Short mmCIF file of C-alpha atoms in Angstrom, two decimals:
data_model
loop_
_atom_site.label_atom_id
_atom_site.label_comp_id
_atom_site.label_asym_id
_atom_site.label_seq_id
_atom_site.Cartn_x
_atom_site.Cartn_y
_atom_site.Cartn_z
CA UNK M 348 -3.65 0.12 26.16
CA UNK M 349 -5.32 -2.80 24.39
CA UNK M 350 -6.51 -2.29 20.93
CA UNK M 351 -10.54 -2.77 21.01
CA UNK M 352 -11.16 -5.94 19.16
CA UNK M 353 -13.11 -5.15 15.72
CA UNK M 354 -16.84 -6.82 15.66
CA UNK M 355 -17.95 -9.53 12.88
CA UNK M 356 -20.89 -7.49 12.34
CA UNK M 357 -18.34 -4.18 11.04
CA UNK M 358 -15.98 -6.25 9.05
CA UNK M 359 -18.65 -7.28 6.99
CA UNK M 360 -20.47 -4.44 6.15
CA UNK M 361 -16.91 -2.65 5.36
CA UNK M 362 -16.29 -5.43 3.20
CA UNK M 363 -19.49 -5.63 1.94
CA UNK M 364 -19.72 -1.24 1.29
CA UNK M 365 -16.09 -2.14 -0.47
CA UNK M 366 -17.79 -5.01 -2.42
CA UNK M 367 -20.91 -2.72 -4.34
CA UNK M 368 -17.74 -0.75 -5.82
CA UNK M 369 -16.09 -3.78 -7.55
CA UNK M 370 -16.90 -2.98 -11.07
CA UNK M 371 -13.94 -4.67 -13.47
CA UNK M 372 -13.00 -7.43 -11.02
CA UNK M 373 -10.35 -7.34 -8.11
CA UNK M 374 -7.73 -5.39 -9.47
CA UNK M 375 -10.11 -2.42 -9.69
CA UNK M 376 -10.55 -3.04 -6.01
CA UNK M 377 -7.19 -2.55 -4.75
CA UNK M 378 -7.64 1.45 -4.38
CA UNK M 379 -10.77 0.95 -2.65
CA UNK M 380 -9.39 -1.74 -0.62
CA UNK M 381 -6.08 0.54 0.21
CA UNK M 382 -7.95 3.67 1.09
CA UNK M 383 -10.35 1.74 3.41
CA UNK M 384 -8.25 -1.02 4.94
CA UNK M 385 -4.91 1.29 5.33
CA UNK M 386 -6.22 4.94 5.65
CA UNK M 387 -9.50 4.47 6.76
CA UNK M 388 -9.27 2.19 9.42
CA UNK M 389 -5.90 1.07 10.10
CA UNK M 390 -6.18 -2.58 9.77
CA UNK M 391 -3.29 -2.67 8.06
CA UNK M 392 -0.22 -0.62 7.09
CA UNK M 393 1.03 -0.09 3.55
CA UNK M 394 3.80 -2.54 3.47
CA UNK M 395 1.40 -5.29 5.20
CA UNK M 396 -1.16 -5.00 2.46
CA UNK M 397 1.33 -5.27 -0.33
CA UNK M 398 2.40 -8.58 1.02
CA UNK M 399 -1.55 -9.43 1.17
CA UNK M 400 -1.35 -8.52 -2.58
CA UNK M 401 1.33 -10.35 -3.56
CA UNK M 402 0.46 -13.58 -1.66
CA UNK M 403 -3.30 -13.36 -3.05
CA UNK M 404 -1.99 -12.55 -6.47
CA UNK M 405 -0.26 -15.90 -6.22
CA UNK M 406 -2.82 -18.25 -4.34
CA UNK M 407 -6.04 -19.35 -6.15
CA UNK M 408 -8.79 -16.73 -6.26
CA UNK M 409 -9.82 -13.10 -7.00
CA UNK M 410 -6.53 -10.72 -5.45
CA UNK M 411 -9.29 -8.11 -3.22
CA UNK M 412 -11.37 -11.55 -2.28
CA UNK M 413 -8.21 -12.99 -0.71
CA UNK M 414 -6.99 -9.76 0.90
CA UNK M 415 -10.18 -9.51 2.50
CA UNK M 416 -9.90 -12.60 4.07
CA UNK M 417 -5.89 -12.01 4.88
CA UNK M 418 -7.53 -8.95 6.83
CA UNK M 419 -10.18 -10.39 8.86
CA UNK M 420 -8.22 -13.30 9.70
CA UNK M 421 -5.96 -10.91 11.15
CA UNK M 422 -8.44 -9.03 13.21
CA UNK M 423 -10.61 -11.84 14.06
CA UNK M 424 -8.93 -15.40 13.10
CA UNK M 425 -10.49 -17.57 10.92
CA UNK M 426 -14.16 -16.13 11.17
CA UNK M 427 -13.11 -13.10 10.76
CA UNK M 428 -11.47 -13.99 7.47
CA UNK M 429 -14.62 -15.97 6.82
CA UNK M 430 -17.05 -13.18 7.28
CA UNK M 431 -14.75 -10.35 5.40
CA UNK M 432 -14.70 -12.62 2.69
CA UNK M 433 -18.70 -13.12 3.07
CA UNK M 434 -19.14 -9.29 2.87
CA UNK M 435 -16.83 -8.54 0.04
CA UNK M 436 -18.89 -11.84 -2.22
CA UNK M 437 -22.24 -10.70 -0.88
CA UNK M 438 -23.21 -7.54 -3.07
CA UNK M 439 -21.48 -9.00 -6.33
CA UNK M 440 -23.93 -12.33 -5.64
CA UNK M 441 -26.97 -10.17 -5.36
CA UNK M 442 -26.07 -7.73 -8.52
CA UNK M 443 -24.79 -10.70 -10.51
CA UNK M 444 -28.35 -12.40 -9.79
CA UNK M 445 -29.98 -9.82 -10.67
CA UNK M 446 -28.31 -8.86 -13.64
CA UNK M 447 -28.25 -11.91 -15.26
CA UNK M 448 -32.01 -12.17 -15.47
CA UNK M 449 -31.79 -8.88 -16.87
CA UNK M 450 -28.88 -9.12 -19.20
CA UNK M 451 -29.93 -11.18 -21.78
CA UNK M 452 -33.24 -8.86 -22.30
CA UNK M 453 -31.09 -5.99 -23.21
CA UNK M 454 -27.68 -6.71 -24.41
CA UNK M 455 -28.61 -5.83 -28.00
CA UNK M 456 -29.63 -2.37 -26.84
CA UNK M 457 -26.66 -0.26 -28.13
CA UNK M 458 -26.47 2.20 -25.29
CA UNK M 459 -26.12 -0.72 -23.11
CA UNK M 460 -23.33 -1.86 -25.35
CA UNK M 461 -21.50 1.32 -24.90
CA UNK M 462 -22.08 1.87 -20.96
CA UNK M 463 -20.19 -1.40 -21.23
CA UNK M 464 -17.13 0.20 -23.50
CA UNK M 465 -17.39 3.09 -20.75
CA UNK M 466 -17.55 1.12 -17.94
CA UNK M 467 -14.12 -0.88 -19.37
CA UNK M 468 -12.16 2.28 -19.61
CA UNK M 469 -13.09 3.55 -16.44
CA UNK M 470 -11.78 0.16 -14.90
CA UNK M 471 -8.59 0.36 -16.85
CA UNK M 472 -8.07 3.57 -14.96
CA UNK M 473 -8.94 2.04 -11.23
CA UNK M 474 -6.07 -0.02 -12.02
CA UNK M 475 -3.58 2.23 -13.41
CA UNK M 476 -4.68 4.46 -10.50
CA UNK M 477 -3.53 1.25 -7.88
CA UNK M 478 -0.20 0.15 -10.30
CA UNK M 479 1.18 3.83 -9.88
CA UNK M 480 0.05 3.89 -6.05
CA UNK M 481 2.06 0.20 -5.55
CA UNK M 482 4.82 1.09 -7.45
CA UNK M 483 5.54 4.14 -5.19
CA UNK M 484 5.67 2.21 -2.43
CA UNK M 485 7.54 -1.13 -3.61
CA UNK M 486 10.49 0.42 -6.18
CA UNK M 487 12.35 2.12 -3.48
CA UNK M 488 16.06 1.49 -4.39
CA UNK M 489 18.29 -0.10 -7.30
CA UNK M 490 17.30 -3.53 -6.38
CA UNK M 491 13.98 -2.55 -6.24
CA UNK M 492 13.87 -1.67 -9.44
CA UNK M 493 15.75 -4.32 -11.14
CA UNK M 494 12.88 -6.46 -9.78
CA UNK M 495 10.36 -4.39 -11.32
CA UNK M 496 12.20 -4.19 -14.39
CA UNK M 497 12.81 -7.67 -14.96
CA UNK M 498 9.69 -9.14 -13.77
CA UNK M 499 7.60 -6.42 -16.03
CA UNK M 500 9.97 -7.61 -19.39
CA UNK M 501 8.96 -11.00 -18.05
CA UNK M 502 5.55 -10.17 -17.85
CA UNK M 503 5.78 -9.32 -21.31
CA UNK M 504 8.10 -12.08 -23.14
CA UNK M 505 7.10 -14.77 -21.31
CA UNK M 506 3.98 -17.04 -20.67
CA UNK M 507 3.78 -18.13 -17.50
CA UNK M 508 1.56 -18.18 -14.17
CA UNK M 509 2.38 -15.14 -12.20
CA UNK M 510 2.60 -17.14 -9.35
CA UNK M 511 6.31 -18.31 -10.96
CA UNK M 512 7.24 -14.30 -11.01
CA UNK M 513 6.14 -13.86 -7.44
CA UNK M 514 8.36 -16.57 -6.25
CA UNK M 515 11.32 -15.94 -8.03
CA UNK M 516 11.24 -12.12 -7.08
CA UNK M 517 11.06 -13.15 -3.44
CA UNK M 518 13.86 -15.74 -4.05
CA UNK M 519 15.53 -12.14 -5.73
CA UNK M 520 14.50 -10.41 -3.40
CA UNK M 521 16.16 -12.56 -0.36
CA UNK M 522 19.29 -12.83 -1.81
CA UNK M 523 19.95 -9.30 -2.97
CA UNK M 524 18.89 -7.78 0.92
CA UNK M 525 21.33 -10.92 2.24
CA UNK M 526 23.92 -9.44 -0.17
CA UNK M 527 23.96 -5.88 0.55
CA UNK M 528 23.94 -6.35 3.98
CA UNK M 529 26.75 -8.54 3.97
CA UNK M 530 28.14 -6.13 2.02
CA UNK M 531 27.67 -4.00 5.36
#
């Protein structure tokens, strides 16, 4: 039985509901984007969003703008991509323009100030909430967790563009699997 073929109009407006929540930038997404895209409505599986992760953590952009468009390119080619992306921008362009003529009227106010505070530690939570909920799913063996290990010391120590740490774990990554099943 076919699958029925998802409409531009619903990819949007699930992007764009998923958008209004995206207080603290993309990473603060991710469990929103998880819950909806994987539980929700089974775009994608768990493993297949990861890799939308990890390839939109290393290309240019916001991570939960590019996975939007990974996922409607994959339900509808490239307008789908085009209009996921559309609906996930839309609600921050309308807030943003809004608050911004706003913002400057009342940034001195000092409950605004700490809504602000409390609005950082709430997003600091979102993505603690999406590490831990990753992390179950990627460290799954020894290897797995030499990765993690190494990459998070790395993380740490060194200053460079993640980018670099997602392609040497997938060079890692290739030739540890190659290994152990030669080891077979």
């Amino acid at each position: 039985m076919k699958e029925k073929e998802t409409s531009l109009s619903l990819l949007f407006w699930t992007f764009a509901k998923m958008g209004i929540m995206t207080f603290g930038g993309g990473y603060a997404m991710l469990p929103i984007l998880q819950r909806e895209v994987v539980e929700n409505r089974h775009w994608a599986t768990e493993e297949e969003i990861m890799d939308y992760y990890a390839i939109g953590q290393c290309t240019p952009g916001i991570i939960a703008v590019n996975t939007a468009t990974f996922i409607g390119q994959k339900k509808r080619g490239s307008i789908g991509g085009i209009v996921s992306t559309l609906g996930l921008v839309f609600p921050s362009l309308v807030i943003i323009s809004v608050l911004a003529g706003l913002i400057t009227n009342f940034s001195h106010l000092v409950w605004v100030q700490n809504a602000f505070t409390g609005i950082q530690v709430c997003v600091c939570v979102l993505i603690v909430n999406a590490v831990t909920k990753l992390l179950k799913k990627s460290v799954v063996d020894k290897q797995t967790a030499l990765i993690f290990v190494v990459v998070l010391v790395g993380g740490i120590f060194v200053n460079i563009s993640p980018a670099w740490f997602v392609i040497i774990a997938a060079a890692v990554g290739i030739i540890l699997k190659n290994l152990e099943v030669k080891g077979r």
